[in-house]
Tab-separated table of C-alpha atoms in Angstrom:
chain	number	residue	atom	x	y	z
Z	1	UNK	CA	0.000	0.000	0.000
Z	2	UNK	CA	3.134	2.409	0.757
Z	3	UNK	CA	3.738	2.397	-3.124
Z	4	UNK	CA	-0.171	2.958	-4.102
Z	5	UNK	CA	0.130	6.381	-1.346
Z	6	UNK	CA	3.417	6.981	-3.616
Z	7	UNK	CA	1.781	7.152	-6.715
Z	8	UNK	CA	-1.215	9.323	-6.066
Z	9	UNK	CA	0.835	11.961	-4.155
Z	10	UNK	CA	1.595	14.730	-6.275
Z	11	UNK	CA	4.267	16.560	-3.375
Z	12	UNK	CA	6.047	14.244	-2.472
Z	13	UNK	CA	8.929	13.275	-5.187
Z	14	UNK	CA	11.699	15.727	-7.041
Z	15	UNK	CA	13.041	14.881	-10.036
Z	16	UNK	CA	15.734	12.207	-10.289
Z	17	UNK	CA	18.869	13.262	-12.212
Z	18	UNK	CA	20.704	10.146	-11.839
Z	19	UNK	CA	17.833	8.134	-14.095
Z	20	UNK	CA	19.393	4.874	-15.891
Z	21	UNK	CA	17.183	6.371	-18.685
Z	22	UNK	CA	19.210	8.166	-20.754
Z	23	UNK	CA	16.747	11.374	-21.144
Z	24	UNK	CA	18.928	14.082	-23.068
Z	25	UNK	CA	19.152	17.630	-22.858
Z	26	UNK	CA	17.706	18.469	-26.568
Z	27	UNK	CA	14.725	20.118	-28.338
Z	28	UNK	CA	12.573	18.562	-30.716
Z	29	UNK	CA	14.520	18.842	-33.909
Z	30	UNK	CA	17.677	17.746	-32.021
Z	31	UNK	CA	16.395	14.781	-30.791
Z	32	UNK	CA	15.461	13.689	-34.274
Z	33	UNK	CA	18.365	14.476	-35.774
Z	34	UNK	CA	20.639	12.311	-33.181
Z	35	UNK	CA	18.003	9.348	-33.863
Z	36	UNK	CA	18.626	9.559	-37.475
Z	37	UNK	CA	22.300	9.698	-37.121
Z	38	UNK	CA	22.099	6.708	-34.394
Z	39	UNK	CA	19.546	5.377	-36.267
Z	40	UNK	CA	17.207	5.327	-33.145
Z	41	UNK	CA	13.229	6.112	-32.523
Z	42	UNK	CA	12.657	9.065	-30.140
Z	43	UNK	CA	10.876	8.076	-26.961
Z	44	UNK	CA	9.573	11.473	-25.886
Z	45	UNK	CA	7.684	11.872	-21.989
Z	46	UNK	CA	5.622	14.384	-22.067
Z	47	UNK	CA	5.215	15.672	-18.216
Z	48	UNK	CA	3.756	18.574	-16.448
Z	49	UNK	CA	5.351	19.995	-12.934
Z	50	UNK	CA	2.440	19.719	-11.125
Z	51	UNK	CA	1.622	15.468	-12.254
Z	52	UNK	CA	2.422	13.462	-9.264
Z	53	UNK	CA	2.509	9.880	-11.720
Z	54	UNK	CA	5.210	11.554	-13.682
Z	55	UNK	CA	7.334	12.159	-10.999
Z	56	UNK	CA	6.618	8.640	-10.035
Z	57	UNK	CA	7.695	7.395	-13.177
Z	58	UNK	CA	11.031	9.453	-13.140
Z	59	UNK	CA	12.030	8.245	-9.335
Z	60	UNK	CA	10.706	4.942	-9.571
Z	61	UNK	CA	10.206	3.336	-13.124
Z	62	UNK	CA	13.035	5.190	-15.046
Z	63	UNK	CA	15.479	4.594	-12.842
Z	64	UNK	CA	15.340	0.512	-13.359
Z	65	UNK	CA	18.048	-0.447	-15.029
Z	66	UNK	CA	15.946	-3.068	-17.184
Z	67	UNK	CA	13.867	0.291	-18.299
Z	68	UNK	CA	17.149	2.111	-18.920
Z	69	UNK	CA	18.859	-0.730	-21.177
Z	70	UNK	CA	15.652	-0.978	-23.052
Z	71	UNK	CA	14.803	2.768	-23.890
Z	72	UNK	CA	18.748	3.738	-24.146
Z	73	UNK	CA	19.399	0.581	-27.073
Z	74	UNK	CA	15.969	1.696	-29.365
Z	75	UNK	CA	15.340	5.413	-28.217
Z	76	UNK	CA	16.787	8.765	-28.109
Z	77	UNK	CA	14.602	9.810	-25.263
Z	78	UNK	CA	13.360	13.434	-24.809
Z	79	UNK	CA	11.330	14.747	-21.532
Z	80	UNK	CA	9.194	17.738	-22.916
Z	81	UNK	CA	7.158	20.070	-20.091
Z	82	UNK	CA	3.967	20.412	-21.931
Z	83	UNK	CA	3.152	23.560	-20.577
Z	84	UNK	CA	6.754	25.348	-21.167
Z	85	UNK	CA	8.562	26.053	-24.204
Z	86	UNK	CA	7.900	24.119	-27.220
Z	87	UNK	CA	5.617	21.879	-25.024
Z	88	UNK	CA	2.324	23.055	-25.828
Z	89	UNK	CA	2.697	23.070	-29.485
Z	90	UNK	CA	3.909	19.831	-29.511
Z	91	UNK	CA	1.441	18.272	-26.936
Z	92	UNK	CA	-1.348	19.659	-29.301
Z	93	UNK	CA	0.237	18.021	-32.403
Z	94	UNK	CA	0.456	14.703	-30.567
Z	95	UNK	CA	-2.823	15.366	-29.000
Z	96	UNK	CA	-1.799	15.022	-25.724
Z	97	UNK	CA	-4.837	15.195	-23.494
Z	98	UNK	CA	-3.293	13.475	-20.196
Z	99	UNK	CA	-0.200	12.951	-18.047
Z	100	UNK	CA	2.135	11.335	-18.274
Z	101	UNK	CA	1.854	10.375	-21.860
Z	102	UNK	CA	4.640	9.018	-23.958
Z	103	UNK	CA	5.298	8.799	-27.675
Z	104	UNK	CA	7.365	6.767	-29.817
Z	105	UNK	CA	7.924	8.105	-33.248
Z	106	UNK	CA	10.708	7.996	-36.188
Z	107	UNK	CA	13.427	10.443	-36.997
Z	108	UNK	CA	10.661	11.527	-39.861
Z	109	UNK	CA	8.036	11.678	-37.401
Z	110	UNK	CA	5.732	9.005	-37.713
Z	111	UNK	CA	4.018	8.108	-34.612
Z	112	UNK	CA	4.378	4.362	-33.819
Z	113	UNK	CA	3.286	4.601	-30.273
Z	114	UNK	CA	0.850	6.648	-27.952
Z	115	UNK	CA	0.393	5.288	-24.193
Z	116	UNK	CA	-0.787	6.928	-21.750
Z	117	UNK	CA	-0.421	6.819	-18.001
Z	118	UNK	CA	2.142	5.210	-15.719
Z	119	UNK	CA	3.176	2.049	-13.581
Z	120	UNK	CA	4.911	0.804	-11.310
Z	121	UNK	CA	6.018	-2.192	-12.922
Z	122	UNK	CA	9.030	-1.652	-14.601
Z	123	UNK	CA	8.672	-4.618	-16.741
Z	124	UNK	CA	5.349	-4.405	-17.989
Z	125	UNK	CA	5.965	-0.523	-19.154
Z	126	UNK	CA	8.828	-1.855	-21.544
Z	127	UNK	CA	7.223	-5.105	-22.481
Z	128	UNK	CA	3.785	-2.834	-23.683
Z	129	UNK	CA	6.210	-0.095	-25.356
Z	130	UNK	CA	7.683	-3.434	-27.189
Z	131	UNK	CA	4.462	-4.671	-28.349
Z	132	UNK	CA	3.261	-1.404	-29.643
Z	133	UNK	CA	6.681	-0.331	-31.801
Z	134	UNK	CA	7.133	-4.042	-33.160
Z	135	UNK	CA	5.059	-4.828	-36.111
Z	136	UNK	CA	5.779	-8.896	-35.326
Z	137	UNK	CA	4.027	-8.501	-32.072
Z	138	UNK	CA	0.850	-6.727	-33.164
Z	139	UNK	CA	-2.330	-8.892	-30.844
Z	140	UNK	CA	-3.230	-10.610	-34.127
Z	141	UNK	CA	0.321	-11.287	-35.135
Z	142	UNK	CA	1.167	-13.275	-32.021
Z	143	UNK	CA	-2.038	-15.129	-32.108
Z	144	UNK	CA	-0.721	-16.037	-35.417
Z	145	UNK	CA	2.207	-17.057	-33.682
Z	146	UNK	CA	1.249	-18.660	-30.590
Z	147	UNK	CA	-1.511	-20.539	-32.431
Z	148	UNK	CA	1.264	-22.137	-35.239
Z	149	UNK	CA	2.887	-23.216	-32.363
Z	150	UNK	CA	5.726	-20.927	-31.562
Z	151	UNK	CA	6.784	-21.263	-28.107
Z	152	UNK	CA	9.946	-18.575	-27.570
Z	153	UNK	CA	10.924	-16.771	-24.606
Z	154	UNK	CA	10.399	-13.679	-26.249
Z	155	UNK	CA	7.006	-14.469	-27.456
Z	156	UNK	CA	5.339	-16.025	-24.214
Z	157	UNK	CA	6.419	-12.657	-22.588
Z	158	UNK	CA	5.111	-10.256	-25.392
Z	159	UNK	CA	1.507	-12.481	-25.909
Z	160	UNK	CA	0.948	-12.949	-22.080
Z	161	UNK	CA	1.540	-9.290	-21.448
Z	162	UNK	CA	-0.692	-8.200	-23.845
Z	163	UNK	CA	-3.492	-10.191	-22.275
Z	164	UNK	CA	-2.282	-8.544	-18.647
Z	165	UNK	CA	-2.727	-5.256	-20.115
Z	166	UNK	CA	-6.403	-6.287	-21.478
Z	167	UNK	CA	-7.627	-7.245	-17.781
Z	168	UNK	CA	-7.813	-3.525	-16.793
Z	169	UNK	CA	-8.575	-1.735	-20.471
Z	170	UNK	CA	-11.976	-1.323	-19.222
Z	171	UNK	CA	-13.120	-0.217	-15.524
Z	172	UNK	CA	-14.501	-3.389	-15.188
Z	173	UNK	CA	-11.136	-5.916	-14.841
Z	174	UNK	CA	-11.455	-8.761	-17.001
Z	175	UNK	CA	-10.015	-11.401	-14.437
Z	176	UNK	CA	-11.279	-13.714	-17.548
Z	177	UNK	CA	-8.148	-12.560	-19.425
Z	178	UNK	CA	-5.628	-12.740	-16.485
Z	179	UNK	CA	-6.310	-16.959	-16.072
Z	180	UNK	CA	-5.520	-16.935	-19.739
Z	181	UNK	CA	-2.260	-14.822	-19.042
Z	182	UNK	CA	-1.482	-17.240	-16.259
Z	183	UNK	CA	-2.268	-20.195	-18.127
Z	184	UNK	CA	-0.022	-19.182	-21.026
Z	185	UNK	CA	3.133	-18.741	-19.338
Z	186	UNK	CA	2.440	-22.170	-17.041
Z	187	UNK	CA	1.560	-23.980	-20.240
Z	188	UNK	CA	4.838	-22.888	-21.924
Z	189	UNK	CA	6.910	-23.702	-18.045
Z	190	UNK	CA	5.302	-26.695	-17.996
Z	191	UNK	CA	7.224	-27.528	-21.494
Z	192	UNK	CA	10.910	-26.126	-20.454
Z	193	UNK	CA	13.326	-28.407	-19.351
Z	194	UNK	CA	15.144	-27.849	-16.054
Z	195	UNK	CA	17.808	-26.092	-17.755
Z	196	UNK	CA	15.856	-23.930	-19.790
Z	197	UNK	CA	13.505	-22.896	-16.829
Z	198	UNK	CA	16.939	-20.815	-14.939
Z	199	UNK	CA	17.782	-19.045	-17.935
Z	200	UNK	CA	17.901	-15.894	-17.925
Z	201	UNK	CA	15.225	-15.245	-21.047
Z	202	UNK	CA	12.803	-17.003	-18.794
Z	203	UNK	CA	13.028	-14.423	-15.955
Z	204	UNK	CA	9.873	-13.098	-16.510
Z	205	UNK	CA	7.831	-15.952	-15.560
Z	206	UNK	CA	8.964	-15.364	-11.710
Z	207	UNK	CA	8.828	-11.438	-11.301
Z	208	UNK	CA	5.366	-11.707	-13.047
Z	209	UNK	CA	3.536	-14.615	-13.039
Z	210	UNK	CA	4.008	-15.470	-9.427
Z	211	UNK	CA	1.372	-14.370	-6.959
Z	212	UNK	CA	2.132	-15.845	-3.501
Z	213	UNK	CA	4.784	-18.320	-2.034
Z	214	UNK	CA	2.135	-21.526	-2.773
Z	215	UNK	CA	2.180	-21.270	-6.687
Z	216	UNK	CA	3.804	-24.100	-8.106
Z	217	UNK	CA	6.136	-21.470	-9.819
Z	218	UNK	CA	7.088	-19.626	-6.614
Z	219	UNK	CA	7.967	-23.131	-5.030
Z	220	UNK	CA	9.986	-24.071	-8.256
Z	221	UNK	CA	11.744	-21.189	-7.584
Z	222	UNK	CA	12.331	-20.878	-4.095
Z	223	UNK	CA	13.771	-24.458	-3.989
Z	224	UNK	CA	16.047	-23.958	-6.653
Z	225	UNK	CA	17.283	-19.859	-6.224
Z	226	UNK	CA	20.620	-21.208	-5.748
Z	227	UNK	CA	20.865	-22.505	-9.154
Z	228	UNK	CA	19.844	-19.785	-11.676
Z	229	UNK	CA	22.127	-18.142	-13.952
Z	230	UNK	CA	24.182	-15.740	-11.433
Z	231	UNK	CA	23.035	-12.792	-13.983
Z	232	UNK	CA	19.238	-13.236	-12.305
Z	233	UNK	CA	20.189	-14.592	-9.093
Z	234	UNK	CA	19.864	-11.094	-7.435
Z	235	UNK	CA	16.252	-10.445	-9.474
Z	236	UNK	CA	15.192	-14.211	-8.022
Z	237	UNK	CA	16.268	-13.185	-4.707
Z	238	UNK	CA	13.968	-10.063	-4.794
Z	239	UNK	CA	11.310	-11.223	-6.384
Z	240	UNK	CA	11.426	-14.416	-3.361
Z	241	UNK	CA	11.266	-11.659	-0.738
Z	242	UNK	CA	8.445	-10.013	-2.035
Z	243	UNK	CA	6.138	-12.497	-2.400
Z	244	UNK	CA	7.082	-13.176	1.247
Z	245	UNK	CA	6.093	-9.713	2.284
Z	246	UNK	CA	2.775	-9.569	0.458
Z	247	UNK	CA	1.817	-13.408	2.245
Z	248	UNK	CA	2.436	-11.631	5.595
Z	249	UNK	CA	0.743	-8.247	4.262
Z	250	UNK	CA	-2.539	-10.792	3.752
Z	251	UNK	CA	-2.343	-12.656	6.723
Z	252	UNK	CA	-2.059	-8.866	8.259
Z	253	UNK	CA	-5.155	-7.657	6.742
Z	254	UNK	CA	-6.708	-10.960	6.621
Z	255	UNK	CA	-7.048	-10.301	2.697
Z	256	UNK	CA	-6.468	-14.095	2.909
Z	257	UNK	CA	-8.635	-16.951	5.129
Z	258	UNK	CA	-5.956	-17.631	8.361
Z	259	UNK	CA	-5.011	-21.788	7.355
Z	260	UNK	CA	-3.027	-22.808	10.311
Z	261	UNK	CA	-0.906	-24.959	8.273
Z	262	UNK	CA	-0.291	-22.827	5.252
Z	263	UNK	CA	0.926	-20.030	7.949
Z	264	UNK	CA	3.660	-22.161	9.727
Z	265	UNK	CA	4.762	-23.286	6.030
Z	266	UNK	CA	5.410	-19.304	5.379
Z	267	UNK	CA	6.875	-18.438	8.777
Z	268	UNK	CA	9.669	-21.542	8.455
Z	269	UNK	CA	10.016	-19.879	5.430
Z	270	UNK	CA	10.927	-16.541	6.010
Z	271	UNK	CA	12.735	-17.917	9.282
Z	272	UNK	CA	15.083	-20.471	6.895
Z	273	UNK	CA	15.529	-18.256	4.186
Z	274	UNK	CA	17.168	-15.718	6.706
Z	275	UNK	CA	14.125	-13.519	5.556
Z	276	UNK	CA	13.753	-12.032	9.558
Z	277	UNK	CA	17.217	-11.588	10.914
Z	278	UNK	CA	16.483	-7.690	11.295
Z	279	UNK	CA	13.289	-8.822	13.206
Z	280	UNK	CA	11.034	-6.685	10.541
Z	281	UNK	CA	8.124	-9.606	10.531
Z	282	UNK	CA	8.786	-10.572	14.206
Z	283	UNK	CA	5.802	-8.153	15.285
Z	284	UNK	CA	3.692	-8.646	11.899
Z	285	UNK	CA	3.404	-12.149	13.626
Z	286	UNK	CA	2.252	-11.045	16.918
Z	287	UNK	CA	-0.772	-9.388	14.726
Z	288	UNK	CA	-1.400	-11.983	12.497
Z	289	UNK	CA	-1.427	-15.045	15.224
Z	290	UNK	CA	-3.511	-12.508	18.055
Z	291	UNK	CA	-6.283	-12.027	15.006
Z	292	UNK	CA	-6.259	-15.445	14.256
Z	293	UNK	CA	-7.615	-16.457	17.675
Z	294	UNK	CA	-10.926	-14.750	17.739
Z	295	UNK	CA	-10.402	-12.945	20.059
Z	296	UNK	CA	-10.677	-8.790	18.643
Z	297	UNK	CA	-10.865	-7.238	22.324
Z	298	UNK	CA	-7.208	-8.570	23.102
Z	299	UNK	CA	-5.939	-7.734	19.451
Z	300	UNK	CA	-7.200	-4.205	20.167
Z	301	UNK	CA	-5.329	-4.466	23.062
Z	302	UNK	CA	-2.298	-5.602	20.699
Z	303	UNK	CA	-2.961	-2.786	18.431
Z	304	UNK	CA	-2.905	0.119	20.998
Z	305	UNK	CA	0.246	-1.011	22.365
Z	306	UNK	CA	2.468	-2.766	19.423
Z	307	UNK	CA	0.941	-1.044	16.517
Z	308	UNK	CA	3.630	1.709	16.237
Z	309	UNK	CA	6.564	-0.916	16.259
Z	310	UNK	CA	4.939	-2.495	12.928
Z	311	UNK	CA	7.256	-0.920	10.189
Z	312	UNK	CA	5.083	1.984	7.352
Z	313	UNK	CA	4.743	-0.965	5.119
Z	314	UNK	CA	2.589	-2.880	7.782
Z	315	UNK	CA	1.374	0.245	9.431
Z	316	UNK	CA	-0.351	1.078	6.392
Z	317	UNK	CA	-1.767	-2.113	4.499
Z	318	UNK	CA	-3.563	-2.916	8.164
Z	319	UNK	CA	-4.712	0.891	8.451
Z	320	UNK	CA	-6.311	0.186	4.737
Z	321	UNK	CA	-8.521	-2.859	5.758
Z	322	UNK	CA	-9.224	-2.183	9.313
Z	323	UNK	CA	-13.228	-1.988	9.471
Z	324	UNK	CA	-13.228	-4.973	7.543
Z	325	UNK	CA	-11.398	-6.482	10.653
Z	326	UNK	CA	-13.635	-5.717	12.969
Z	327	UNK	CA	-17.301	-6.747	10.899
Z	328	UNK	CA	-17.884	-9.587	13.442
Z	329	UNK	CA	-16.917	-7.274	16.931
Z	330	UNK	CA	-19.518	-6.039	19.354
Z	331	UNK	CA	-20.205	-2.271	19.483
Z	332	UNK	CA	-17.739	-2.003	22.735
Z	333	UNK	CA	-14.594	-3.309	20.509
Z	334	UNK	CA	-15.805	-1.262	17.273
Z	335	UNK	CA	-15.909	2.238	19.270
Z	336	UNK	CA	-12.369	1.309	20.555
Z	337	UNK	CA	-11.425	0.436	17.142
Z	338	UNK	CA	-13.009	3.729	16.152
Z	339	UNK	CA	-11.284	5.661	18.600
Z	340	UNK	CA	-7.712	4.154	17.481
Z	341	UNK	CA	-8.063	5.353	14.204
Z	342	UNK	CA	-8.869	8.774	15.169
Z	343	UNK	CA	-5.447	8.766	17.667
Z	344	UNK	CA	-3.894	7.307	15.159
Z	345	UNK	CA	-4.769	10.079	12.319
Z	346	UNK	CA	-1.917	12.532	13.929
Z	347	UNK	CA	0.981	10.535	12.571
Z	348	UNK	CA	-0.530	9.713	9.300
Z	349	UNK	CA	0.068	11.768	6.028
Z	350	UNK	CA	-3.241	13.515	3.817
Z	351	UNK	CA	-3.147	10.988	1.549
Z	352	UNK	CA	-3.129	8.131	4.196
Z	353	UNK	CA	-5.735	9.986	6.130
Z	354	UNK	CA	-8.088	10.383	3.102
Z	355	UNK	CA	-8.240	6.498	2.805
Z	356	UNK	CA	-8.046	5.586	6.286
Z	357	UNK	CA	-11.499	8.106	7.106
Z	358	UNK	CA	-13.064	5.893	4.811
Z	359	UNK	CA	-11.994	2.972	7.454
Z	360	UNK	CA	-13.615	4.982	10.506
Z	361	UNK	CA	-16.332	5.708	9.053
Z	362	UNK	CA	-17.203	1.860	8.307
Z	363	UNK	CA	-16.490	1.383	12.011
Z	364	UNK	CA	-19.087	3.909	13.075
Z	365	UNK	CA	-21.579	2.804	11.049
Z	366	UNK	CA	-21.303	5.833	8.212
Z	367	UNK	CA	-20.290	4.205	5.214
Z	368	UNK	CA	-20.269	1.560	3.596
């Protein structure tokens, strides 16, 4: 939740100048005159001061050096202040209506890409930017592809992401076309041998297609994190942690039904893999374990003396579900749940607060 507060406030980020993205210091005309010497595309960002998602993008997403090989190889990348300069004229010609919004185009100007909006996932960003500038990768192209048989690296990555990206094109998600994702890349790691499944083309599969510790993926790759290529090691190792965090996030905020067994599984876990030597899940624990008994009046109790030793990560994923905690409690346990919220709203930022009302007012029966 730390990253979704992150990416909706607008004051809290200054621009990065030590991006891995190669963004140059040229106008327009420049920038398509060093593509068509470097024979390059120009990727161009077009930002505003005041857009708190482009800020994200340049201290969080452009930064990655996965993003910054990518753009740097195809692009000569341009940022361009659409409300300074040549901005406006040229956020008009590319009908820029929104921020961010980025656009690929040739050294003779014609526009090969148009996305809107950012992400967090670093991965996803390049792999859509891919899709759209590569004529072999068009949806009905790799259908083509997928359907004759083809079963690359490259491909998997490029057709699964595309049906990722399709689950939220509406505002209805289309869950419908995130199975087929999922199915797609577990089809195609169901077919690699050993070998094949730690090389370093198949990365993907882990850092996306993996959504808790008990997916036959994840446990393919915890139990063998030692063998992968040592050029992914460190990405295997991350991506391990964090589906470790987000298990103990939903046991937190009981996202997730409390299954005895399934719990002591994680906790050995994180314990073996050396995951809690700084102690940072040691009181997540306490939480999860007091909630599990039933008993709300002594996890109050837990919450009004413990809950500012949970670290801002905790602290705010259990702030973000804490009605939802408390549906089954008598009135008594709801008012003191009530009233922690309210203490609690002096050490919170605006953002945080904004959310977190919504939590009270749940608890005192004025929302829903």
């Amino acid at each position: 939740m730390k990253k979704i507060i992150l990416f909706l406030s607008v004051s809290l980020f200054t621009f990065s100048l030590m991006a891995q993205t190669n963004f140059r210091n040229l106008a327009y005309k420049e920038a398509l005159a060093a593509a068509k010497t470097e024979k390059k595309l120009v990727f161009i960002d077009f930002y505003t001061s005041w857009c708190g998602p482009c800020k994200m993008m340049m201290n969080n997403v452009f930064p990655m050096k996965n993003v910054g090989d990518y753009l740097n190889a195809k692009f000569v990348c341009v940022k361009i202040d659409a409300e300074k300069g040549e901005g406006p004229e040229l956020a008009k010609r590319y009908q820029v209506k929104a921020y961010p919004t980025f656009i690929a185009i040739t050294p003779d100007e014609k526009i090969l890409m148009t996305k809107v909006g950012g992400t967090m996932d670093g991965n996803a960003f390049i792999g859509s930017i891919d899709r759209l500038i590569d004529p072999n990768k068009t949806p009905e192209r790799m259908r083509q592809r997928y359907e004759s048989g083809e079963r690359t690296a490259a491909l998997i990555s490029a057709y699964a992401g595309m049906k990722m990206e399709e689950v939220y094109k509406n505002r209805q998600p289309d869950m419908a076309k995130k199975d087929e994702a999922f199915k797609i890349v577990q089809d195609y790691f169901n077919g690699l041998q050993d070998k094949e499944r730690l090389a370093e083309e198949n990365l993907f599969i882990y850092t996306t297609y993996t959504g808790n510790t008990t997916d036959a993926i994840a446990q393919y790759m915890i139990a063998n994190r030692d063998r992968f290529v040592p050029a992914i090691k460190s990405d295997i190792s991350d991506r391990i942690r964090e589906l470790y965090r987000m298990d103990v996030l939903n046991y937190l905020s009981a996202q997730v039904p409390f299954d005895q067994e399934q719990y002591d599984i994680m906790k050995k876990g994180i314990t073996d893999l050396g995951l809690n030597k700084d102690g940072r899940y040691t009181t997540a624990f306490r939480f999860i374990e007091s909630y599990s008994k039933g008993d709300l009046d002594a996890f109050m109790t837990l919450c009004e003396k413990e809950y500012d030793k949970l670290n801002e990560d905790f602290q705010s994923f259990l702030m973000y579900n804490f009605a939802n905690l408390f549906v089954n409690a008598d009135e008594a346990v709801k008012k003191r749940a009530a009233k922690f919220i309210r203490h609690s709203f002096l050490n919170m930022d605006a953002t945080m607060i904004v959310f977190v009302a919504q939590q009270l007012m749940q608890l005192e029966g004025k929302g829903h």
